[in-house]
XYZ file of C-alpha atoms in Angstrom:
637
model
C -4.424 -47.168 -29.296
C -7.067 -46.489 -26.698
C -5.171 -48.498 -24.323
C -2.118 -46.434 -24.713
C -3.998 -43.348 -24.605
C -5.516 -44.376 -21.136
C -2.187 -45.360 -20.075
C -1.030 -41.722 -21.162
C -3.661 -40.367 -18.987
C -3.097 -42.312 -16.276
C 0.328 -41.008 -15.983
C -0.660 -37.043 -15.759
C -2.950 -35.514 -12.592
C -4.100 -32.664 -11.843
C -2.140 -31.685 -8.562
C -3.691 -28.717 -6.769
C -1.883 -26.333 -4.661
C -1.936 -22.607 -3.560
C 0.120 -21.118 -5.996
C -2.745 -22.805 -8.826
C -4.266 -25.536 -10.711
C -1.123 -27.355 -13.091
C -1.862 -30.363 -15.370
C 1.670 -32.150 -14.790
C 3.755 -35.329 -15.763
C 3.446 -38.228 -12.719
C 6.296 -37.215 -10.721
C 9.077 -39.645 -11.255
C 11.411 -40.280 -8.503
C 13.542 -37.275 -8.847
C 10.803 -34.976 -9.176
C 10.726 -33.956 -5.145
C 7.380 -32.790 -3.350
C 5.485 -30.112 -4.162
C 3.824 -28.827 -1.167
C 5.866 -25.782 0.683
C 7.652 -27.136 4.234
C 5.755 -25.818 7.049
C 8.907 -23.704 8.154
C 11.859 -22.502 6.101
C 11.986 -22.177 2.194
C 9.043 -22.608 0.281
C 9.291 -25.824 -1.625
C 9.233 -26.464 -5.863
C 6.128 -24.283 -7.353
C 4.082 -26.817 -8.732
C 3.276 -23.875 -11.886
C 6.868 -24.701 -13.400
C 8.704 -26.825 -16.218
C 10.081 -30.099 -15.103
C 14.388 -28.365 -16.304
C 12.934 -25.460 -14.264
C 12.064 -27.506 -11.037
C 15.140 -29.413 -11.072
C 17.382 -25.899 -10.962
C 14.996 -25.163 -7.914
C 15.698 -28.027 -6.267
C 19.429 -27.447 -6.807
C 19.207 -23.870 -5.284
C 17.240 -25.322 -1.946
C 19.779 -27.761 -1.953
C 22.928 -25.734 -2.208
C 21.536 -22.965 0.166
C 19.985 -25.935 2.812
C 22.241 -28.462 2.782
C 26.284 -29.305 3.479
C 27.692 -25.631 4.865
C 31.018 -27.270 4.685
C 31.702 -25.203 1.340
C 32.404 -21.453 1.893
C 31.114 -20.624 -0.872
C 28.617 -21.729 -4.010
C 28.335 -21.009 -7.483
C 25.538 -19.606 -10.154
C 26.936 -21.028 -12.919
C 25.992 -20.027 -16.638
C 23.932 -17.193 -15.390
C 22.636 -14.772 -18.609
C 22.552 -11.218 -16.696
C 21.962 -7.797 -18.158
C 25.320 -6.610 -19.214
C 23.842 -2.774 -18.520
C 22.947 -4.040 -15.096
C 27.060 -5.117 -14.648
C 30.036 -2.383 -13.247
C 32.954 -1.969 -15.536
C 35.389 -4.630 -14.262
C 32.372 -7.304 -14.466
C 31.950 -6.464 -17.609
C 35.411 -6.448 -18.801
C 35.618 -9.911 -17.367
C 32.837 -11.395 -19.813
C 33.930 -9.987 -22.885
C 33.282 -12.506 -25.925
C 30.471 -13.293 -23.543
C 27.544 -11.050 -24.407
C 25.093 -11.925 -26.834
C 23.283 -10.197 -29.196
C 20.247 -8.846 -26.981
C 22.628 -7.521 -24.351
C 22.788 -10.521 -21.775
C 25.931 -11.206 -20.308
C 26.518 -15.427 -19.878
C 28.558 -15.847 -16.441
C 29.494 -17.867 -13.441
C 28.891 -16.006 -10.345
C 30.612 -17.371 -7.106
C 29.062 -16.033 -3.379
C 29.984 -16.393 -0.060
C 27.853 -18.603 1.903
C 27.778 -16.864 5.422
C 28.179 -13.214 4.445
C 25.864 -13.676 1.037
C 28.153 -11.236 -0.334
C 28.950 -11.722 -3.943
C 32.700 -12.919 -4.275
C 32.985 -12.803 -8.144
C 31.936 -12.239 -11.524
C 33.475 -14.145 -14.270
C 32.974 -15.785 -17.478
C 31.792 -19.456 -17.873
C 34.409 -22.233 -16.485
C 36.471 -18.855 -15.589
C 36.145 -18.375 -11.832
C 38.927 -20.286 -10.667
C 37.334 -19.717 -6.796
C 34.386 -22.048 -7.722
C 36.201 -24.890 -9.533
C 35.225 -27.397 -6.077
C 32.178 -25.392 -5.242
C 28.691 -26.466 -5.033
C 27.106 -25.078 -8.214
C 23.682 -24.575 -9.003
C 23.498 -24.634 -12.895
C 21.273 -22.270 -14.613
C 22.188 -23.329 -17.762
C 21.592 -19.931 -19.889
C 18.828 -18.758 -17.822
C 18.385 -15.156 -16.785
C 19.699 -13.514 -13.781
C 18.371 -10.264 -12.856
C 19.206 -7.819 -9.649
C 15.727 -7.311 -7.925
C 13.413 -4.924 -9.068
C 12.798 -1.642 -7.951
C 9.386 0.529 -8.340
C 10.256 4.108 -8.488
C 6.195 5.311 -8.808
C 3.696 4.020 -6.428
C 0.833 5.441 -4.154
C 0.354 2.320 -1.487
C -2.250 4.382 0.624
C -5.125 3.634 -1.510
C -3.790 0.101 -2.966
C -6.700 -2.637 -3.244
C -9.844 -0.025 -2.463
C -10.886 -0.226 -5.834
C -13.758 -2.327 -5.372
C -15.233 0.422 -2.566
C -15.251 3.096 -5.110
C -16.166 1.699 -8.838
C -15.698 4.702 -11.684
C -18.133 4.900 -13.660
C -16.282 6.035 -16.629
C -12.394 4.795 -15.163
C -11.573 8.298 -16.690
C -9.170 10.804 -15.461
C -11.889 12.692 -14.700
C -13.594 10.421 -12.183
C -10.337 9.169 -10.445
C -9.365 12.880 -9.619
C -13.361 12.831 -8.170
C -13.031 9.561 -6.549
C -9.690 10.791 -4.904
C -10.947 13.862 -3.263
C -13.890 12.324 -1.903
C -11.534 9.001 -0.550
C -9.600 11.084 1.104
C -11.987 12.816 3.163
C -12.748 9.184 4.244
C -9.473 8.570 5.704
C -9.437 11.136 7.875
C -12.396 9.712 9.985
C -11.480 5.619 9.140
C -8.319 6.330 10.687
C -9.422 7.701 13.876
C -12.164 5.110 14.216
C -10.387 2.596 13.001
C -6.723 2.963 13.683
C -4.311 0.985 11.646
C -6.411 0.747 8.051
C -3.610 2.921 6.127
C -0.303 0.505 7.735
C -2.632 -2.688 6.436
C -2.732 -0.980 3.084
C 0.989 -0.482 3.091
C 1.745 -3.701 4.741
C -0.375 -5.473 1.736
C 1.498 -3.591 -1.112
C 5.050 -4.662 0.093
C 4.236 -8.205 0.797
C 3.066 -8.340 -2.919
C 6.363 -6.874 -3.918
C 8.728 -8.331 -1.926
C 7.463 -11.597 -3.419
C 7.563 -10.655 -7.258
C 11.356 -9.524 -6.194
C 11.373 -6.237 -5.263
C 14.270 -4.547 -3.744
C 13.151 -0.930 -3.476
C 9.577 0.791 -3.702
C 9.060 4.304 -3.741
C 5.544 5.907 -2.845
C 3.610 9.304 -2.985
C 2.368 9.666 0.323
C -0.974 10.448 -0.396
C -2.812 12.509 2.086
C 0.443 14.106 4.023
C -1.085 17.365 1.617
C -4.857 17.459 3.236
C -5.223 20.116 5.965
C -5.749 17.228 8.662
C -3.062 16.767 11.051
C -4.524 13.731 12.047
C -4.180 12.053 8.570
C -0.838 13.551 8.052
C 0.271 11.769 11.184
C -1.223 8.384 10.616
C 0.142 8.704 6.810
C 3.598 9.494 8.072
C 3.336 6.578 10.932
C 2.330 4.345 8.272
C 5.181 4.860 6.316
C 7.908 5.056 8.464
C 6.868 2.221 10.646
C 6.675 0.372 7.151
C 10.241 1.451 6.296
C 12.033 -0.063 9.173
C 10.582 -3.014 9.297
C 11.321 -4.072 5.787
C 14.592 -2.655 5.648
C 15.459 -5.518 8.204
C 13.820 -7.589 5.644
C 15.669 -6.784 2.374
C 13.613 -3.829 0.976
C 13.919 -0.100 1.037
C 10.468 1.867 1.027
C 11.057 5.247 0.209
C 8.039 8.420 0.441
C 7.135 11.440 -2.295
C 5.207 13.813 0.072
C 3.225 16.062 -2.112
C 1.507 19.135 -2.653
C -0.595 20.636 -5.504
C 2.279 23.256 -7.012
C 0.609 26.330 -6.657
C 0.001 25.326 -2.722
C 4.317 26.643 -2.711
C 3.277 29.896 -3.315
C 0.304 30.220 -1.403
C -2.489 30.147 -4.380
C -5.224 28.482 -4.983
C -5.965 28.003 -1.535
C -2.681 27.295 -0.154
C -0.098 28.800 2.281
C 3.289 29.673 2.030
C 3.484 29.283 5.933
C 2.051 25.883 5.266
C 4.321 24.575 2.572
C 7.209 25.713 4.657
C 5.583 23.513 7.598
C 5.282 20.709 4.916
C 8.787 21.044 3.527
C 10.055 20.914 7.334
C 7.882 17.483 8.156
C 9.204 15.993 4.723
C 12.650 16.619 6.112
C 11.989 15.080 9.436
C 11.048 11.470 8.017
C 13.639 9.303 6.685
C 13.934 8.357 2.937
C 10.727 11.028 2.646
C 11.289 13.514 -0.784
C 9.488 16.725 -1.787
C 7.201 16.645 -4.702
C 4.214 18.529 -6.462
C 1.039 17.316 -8.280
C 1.630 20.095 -11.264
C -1.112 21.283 -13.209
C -1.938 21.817 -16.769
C -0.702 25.170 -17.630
C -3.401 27.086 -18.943
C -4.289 30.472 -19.891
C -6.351 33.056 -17.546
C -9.573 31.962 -18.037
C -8.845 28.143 -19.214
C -9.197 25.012 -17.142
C -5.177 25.185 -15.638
C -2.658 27.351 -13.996
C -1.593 30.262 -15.547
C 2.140 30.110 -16.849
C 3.591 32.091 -14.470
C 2.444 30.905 -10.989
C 3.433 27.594 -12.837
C 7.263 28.904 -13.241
C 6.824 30.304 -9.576
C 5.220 26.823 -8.219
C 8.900 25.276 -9.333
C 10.557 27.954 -7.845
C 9.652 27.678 -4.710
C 9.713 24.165 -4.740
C 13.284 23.350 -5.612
C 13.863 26.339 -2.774
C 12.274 24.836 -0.472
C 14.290 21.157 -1.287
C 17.448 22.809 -1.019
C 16.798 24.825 2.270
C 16.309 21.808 4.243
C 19.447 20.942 5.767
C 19.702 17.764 7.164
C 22.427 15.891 9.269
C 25.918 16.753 7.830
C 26.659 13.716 5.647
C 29.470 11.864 6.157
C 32.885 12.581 4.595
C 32.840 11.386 1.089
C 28.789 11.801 -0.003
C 27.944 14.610 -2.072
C 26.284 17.787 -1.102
C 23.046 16.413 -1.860
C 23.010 14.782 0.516
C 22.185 17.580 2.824
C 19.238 18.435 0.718
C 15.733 17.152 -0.361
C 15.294 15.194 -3.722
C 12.200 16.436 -5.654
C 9.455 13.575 -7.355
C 6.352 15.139 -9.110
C 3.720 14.667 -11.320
C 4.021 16.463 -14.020
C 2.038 16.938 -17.203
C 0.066 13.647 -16.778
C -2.892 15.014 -19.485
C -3.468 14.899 -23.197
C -3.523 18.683 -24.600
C -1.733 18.718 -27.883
C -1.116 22.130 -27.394
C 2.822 22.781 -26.785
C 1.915 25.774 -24.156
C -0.236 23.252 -22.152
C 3.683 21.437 -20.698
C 4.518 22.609 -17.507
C 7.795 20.804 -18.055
C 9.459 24.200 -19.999
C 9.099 25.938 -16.893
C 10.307 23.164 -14.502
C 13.734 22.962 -16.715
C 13.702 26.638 -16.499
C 13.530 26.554 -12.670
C 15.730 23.314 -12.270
C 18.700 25.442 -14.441
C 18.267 28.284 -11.858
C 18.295 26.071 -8.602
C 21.611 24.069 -9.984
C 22.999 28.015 -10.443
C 22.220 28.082 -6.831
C 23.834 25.049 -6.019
C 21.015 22.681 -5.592
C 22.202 19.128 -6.688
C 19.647 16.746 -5.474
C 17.666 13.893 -7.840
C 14.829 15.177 -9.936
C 12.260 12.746 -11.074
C 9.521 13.283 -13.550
C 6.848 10.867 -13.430
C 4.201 10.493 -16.151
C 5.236 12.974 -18.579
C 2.207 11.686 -21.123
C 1.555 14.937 -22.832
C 5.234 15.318 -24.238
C 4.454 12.620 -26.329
C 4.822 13.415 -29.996
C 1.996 13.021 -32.671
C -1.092 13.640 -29.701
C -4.062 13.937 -31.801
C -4.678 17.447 -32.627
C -0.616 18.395 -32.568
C 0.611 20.523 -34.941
C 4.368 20.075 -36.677
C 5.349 23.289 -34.638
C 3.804 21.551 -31.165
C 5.899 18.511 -31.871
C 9.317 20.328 -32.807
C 8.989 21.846 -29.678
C 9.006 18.760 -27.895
C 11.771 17.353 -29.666
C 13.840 20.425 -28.994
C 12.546 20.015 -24.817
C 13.650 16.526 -24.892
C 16.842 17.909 -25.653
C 16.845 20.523 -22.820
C 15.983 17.747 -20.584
C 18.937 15.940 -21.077
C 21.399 18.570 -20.832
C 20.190 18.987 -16.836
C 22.180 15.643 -16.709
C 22.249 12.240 -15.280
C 20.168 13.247 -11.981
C 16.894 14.101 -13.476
C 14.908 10.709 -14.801
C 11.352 10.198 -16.157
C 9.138 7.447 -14.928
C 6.875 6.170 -17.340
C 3.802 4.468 -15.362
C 2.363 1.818 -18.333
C -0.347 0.241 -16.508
C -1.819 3.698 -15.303
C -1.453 5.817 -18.469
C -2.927 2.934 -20.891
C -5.985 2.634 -19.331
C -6.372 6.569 -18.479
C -5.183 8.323 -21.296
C -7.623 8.594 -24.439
C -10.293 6.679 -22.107
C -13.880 7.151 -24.176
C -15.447 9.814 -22.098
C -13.301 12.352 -21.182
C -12.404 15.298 -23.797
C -9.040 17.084 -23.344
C -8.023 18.729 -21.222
C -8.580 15.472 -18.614
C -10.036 16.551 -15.130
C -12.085 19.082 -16.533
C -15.173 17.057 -17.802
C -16.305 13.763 -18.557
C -18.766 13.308 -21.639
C -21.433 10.843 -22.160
C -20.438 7.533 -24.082
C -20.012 7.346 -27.921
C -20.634 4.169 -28.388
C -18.004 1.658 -29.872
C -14.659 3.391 -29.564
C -11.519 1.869 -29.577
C -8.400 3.855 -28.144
C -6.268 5.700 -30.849
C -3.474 6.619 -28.096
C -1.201 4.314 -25.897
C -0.483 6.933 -23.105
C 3.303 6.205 -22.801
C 5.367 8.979 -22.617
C 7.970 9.324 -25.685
C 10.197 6.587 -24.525
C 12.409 5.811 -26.945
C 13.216 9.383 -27.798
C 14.097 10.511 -24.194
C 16.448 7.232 -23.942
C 18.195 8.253 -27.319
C 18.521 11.480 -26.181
C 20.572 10.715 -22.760
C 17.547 11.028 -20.571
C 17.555 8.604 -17.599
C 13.931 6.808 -17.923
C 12.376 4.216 -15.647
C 8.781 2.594 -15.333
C 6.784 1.823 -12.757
C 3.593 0.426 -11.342
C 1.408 3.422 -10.324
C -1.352 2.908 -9.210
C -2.679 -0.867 -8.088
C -6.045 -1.890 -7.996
C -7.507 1.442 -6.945
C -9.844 4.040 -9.191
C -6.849 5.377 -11.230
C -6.371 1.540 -12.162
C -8.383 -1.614 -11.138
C -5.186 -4.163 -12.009
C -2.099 -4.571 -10.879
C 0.190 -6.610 -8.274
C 3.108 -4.373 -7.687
C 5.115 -6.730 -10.591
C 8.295 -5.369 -11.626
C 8.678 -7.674 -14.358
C 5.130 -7.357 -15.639
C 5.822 -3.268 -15.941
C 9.060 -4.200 -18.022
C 7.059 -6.172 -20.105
C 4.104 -3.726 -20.485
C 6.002 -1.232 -21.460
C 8.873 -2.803 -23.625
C 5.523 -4.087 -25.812
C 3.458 -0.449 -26.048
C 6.964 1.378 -26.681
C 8.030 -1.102 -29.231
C 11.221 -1.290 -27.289
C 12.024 -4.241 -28.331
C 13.216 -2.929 -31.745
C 14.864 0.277 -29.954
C 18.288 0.634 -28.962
C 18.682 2.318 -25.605
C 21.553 4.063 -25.181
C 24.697 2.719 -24.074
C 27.664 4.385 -22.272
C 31.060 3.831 -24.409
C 32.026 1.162 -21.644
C 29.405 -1.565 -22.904
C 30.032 -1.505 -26.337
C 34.055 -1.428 -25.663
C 33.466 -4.580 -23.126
C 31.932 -6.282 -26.402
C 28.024 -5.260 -25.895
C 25.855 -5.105 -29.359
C 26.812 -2.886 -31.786
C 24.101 0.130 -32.169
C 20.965 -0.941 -33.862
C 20.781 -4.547 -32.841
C 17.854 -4.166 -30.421
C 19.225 -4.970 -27.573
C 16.142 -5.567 -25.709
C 18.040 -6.678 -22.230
C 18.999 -3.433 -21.691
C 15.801 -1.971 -21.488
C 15.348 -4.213 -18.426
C 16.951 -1.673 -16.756
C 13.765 0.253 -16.823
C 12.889 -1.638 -13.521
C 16.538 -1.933 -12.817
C 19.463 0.613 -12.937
C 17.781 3.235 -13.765
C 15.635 3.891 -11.453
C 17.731 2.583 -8.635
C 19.934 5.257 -9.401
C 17.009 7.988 -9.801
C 16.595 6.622 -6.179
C 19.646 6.791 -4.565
C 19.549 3.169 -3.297
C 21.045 2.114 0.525
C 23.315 -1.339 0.077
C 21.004 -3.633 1.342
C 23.927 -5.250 3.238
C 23.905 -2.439 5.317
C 20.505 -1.791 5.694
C 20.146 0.332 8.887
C 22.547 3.484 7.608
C 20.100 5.589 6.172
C 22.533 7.757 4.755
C 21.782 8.363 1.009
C 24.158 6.688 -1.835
C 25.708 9.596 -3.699
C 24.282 10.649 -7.095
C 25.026 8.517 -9.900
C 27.021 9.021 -13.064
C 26.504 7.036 -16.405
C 28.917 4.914 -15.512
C 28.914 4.159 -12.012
C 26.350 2.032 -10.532
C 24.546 2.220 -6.907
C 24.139 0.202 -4.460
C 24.122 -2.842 -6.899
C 23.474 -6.041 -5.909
C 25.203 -8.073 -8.772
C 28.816 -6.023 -8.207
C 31.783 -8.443 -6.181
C 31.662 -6.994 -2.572
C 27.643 -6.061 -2.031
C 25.542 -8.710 -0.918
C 23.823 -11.047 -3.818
C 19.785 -9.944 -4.312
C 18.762 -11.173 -7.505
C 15.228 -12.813 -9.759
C 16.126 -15.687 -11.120
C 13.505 -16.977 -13.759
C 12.773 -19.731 -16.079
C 13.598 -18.102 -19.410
C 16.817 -17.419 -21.734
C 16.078 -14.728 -23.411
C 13.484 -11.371 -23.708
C 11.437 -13.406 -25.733
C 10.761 -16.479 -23.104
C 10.762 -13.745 -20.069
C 8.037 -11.728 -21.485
C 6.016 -15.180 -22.743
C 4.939 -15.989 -19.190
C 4.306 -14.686 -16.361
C 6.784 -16.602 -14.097
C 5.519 -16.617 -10.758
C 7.806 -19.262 -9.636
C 10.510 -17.036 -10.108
C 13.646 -17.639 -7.121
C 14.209 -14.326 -5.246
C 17.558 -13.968 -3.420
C 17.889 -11.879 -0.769
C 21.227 -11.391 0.653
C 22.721 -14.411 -1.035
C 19.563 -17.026 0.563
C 16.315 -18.169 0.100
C 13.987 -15.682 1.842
C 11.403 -17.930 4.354
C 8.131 -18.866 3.115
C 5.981 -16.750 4.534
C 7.828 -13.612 3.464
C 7.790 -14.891 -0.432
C 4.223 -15.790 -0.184
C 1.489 -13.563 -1.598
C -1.205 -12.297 0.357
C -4.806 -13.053 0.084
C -7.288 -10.514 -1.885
C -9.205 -11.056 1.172
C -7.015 -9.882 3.448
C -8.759 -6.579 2.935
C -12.062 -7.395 2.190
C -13.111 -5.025 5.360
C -11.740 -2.192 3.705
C -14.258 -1.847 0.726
C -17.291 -3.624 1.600
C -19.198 -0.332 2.403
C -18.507 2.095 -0.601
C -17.539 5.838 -0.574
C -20.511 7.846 -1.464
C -20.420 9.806 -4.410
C -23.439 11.327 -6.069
C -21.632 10.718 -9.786
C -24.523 12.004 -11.620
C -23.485 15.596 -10.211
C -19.765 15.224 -10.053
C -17.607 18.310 -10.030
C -15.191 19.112 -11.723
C -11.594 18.669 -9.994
C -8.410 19.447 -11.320
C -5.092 17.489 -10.297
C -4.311 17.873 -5.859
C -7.919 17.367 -5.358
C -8.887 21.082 -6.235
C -12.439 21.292 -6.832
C -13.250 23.641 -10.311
C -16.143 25.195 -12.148
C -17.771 22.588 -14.596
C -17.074 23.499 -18.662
């Protein structure tokens, strides 16, 4: 027995390599190298199953080797069927299974990358002498896109510790950061483009096809900082749009800044309407405040309603280059992105989202048609400690006014960010105000997701999104798509909801209603918020004219539809249940129908910017102030 069980360990190692430490099987002789190739496509990750190394191996080898074949094959693919156009779907049917994933062969064109065709298994007659890589059931996903992000201040957590990682403290920690950009930048030209060049490389490698980011700072009275923000940015968009990602920019300004109160200028948010409209892929937004009575910590209600006013206004006033013939009006105008009721008042009159639908109804009157996203949306949760039935009826019945502004407003739900902010021991509602001394053991009675499951069954687009990464609104993070899907698919108990469908999927053979079907809510990092976004085709990457607005049933830009070039996550698991078990960070990313090169697929190092946060921001926390969302600076309660 012993000498079996030595002979047992002598055939396992421990093989170390960058992408970590993996107790494996001796490699036999058709288990290939480990190690990436100094040039070209990383090799195997070494952090894999042996089925799941041999499919990568397959991939390199189709995409590397004989180009004799025009094309190649994915066969037995699983793919969200709510991530598929009509005729893709129709061509599957009998082929979906019961949590919504599609099981298909898809054929692509090996010099254009360009998917040929979508079709069920054995049934693409194109690929019958093709090379095929065989998945064999495992999912297929188009690449991820991150509709909520703030790249400026990504990785400075560890300069600027909260004390409390409340609400409260980030909105102090923010103010006070920002005043430190505006000299780091002119001393040290370039720290804001490492920031941004740091983010994407972490996305681009989990799979991400699109980012979209509040450009914080573009709001501060510098013009310095407003410059190197807006350099950063656009400098960052064209040079990963050549690479296979579209950045997009939110700028922003605290709400009642549009109407020239609380220290703001209407000349000013013209100006900063104007510069939004000068920037490619650059939206309008607002950092809304609590509404509040005169007298309360907040806005009052009706410089709230104003605030919205102006704003949507000001988005449709911009006229840009006349679009070409074909796109919709919109695209002539400004899409609007804002923060909105991000807090945890119970109180029904707190919601500043009444008055935005109120202002939204009047700017469609007046023919504006651009995208409206929500993110955060925390307090229209239902059932918020201290709620009353009346509070919560009134949310219900908003949800519903919501969704009859249509298919081009969404809400972003930001998991990582609102779990570890909202109901944070500490802070007392309403958050910014003031942050209270520690009670002791206290575990969190709140999740901080906004309601979810009832916007989705009520036809409201939703999406989710990373937030904040490894700053002091949250110390985690990587800019992982798939880890937001599974965040918040576990704290909204999506995986017993049924999102809803269009009639097309359940005619094409999807799940009947009430099975769960837990794929589609994978278009949370998907679909949805690709078309919230407007995405470019990535196959033709340097027209920067907008896609036109989405309807239910049309989809954007997609890259799993015949004709668009192939990007797509392919990953080591068959079902929700084995993609949300591990992480999967040797998941394949396809860009264009190939292999992106190593270096572009490999994560950067945490100490790439260990000079930006070895000498902290100075805050004298025992004396904070108190500051209310855009950095305003309040009276202490």
């Amino acid at each position: 027995a012993l000498a079996a069980a030595a002979g047992a360990a002598a055939a396992s190692f421990f093989f170390v390599h960058r992408h970590g430490l993996a107790l494996l099987p001796a490699p036999r002789e058709d288990d290939e190298d480990y190690e990436p190739k100094a040039d070209g496509v990383r090799a195997v990750p070494c952090f894999s199953t042996r089925a799941w190394r041999g499919v990568w191996r397959s991939l390199r080898a189709t995409l590397e080797g004989d180009a004799s074949s025009a094309i190649w094959m994915l066969a037995n693919a699983r793919v969200p069927a709510v991530e598929l156009h009509a005729t893709s779907l129709a061509a599957v049917v009998g082929h979906v299974d019961r949590e919504g994933f599609a099981l298909c062969d898809m054929v692509v064109c090996r010099s254009t990358g360009q998917l040929v065709s979508i079709a069920s298994p054995g049934g693409a007659a194109e690929g019958e002498a093709a090379p095929r890589v065989d998945l064999r059931g495992r999912i297929v996903l188009p690449r991820l896109v991150d509709a909520h992000c703030h790249l400026s201040k990504s990785g400075l957590y560890a300069r600027i510790p909260s004390p409390s990682l409340s609400m409260t403290d980030a909105l102090v920690a923010e103010a006070a950061e920002q005043e430190r950009w505006k000299t780091e930048e002119r001393d040290s030209p370039g720290t804001l483009a490492r920031r941004f060049e740091w983010a994407l490389r972490c996305a681009f490698a989990h799979g991400t096809r699109a980012l979209r980011t509040h450009l914080d700072g573009v709001q501060e009275g510098s013009p310095a900082l407003r410059v190197s923000v807006y350099a950063a940015f656009s400098e960052a968009r064209e040079r990963w749009l050549a690479r296979g990602l579209e950045l997009q920019g939110v700028a922003n300004l605290w709400l009642p800044h549009y109407i020239g109160e609380h220290g703001g200028s209407q000349q000013r948010a013209a100006e900063h309407a104007s510069e939004a409209a000068a920037r490619d892929g650059v939206c309008l937004g607002a950092y809304v405040p609590r509404v509040g009575a005169v007298g309360s910590p907040g806005v009052g209600p009706e410089a709230v309603e104003a605030g919205f006013d102006a704003l949507f206004a000001l988005a449709r006033a911009q006229a840009r280059e006349a679009p070409p013939s074909g796109l919709p009006p919109s695209a002539r105008e400004l899409d609007v992105d804002v923060h909105v009721d991000e807090h945890n008042d119970p109180n029904f009159a707190s919601l500043a989202l009444p008055f935005l639908c109120a202002a939204l109804e009047r700017a469609r009157a007046r023919g504006y048609s651009g995208r409206v996203v929500l993110g955060h949306c925390t307090a229209l949760c239902l059932g918020i400690a201290g709620a009353t039935a009346e509070d919560d009826d009134k949310r219900r019945a908003l949800i519903k006014r919501m969704a009859a502004l249509g298919p081009s407003v969404t809400v972003v739900c930001n998991p990582h960010t609102n779990m570890s902010l909202q109901d944070r021991q500490g802070t007392t509602p309403p958050l910014g105000v003031e942050t209270l001394p520690s009670q002791g053991a206290r575990t969190p009675r709140w999740r901080g997701l906004t309601a979810l499951q009832e916007l989705r069954a009520a036809g409201v687009r939703v999406a989710a999104a990373s937030d904040n990464v490894r700053d002091w609104w949250h110390k985690y993070g990587d800019y992982d798509g798939l880890e937001v899907a599974s965040l918040a698919v576990r704290l909204g108990h999506l995986d017993s909801a049924q999102a809803a469908r269009a009639p097309r999927a359940r005619e094409a053979g999807a799940p009947a209603p009430g099975s769960g079907a837990s794929a589609e809510w994978l278009a949370l990092v998907g679909r949805w918020p690709a078309e919230a976004m407007g995405l470019l085709d990535m196959d033709r990457a340097t027209d920067s004219r907008p896609a036109p607005a989405a309807s239910e049933g049309v989809l954007p830009a997609s890259e799993l539809a015949p004709g668009r070039a192939l990007g797509a996550v392919v990953v080591d698991a068959r079902s929700c249940a084995e993609l949300f078990a591990r992480p999967h960070a040797d998941r394949a990313v396809i860009v264009n129908g190939r292999l992106p090169p190593a270096w572009l697929v490999d994560l950067p190092d945490f100490e790439d910017l260990d000079d930006q946060v070895f000498q902290a921001t100075a805050i004298d926390w025992d004396n904070r102030p108190g500051v209310q969302r855009g950095g305003v600076v309040v009276p202490d309660s």
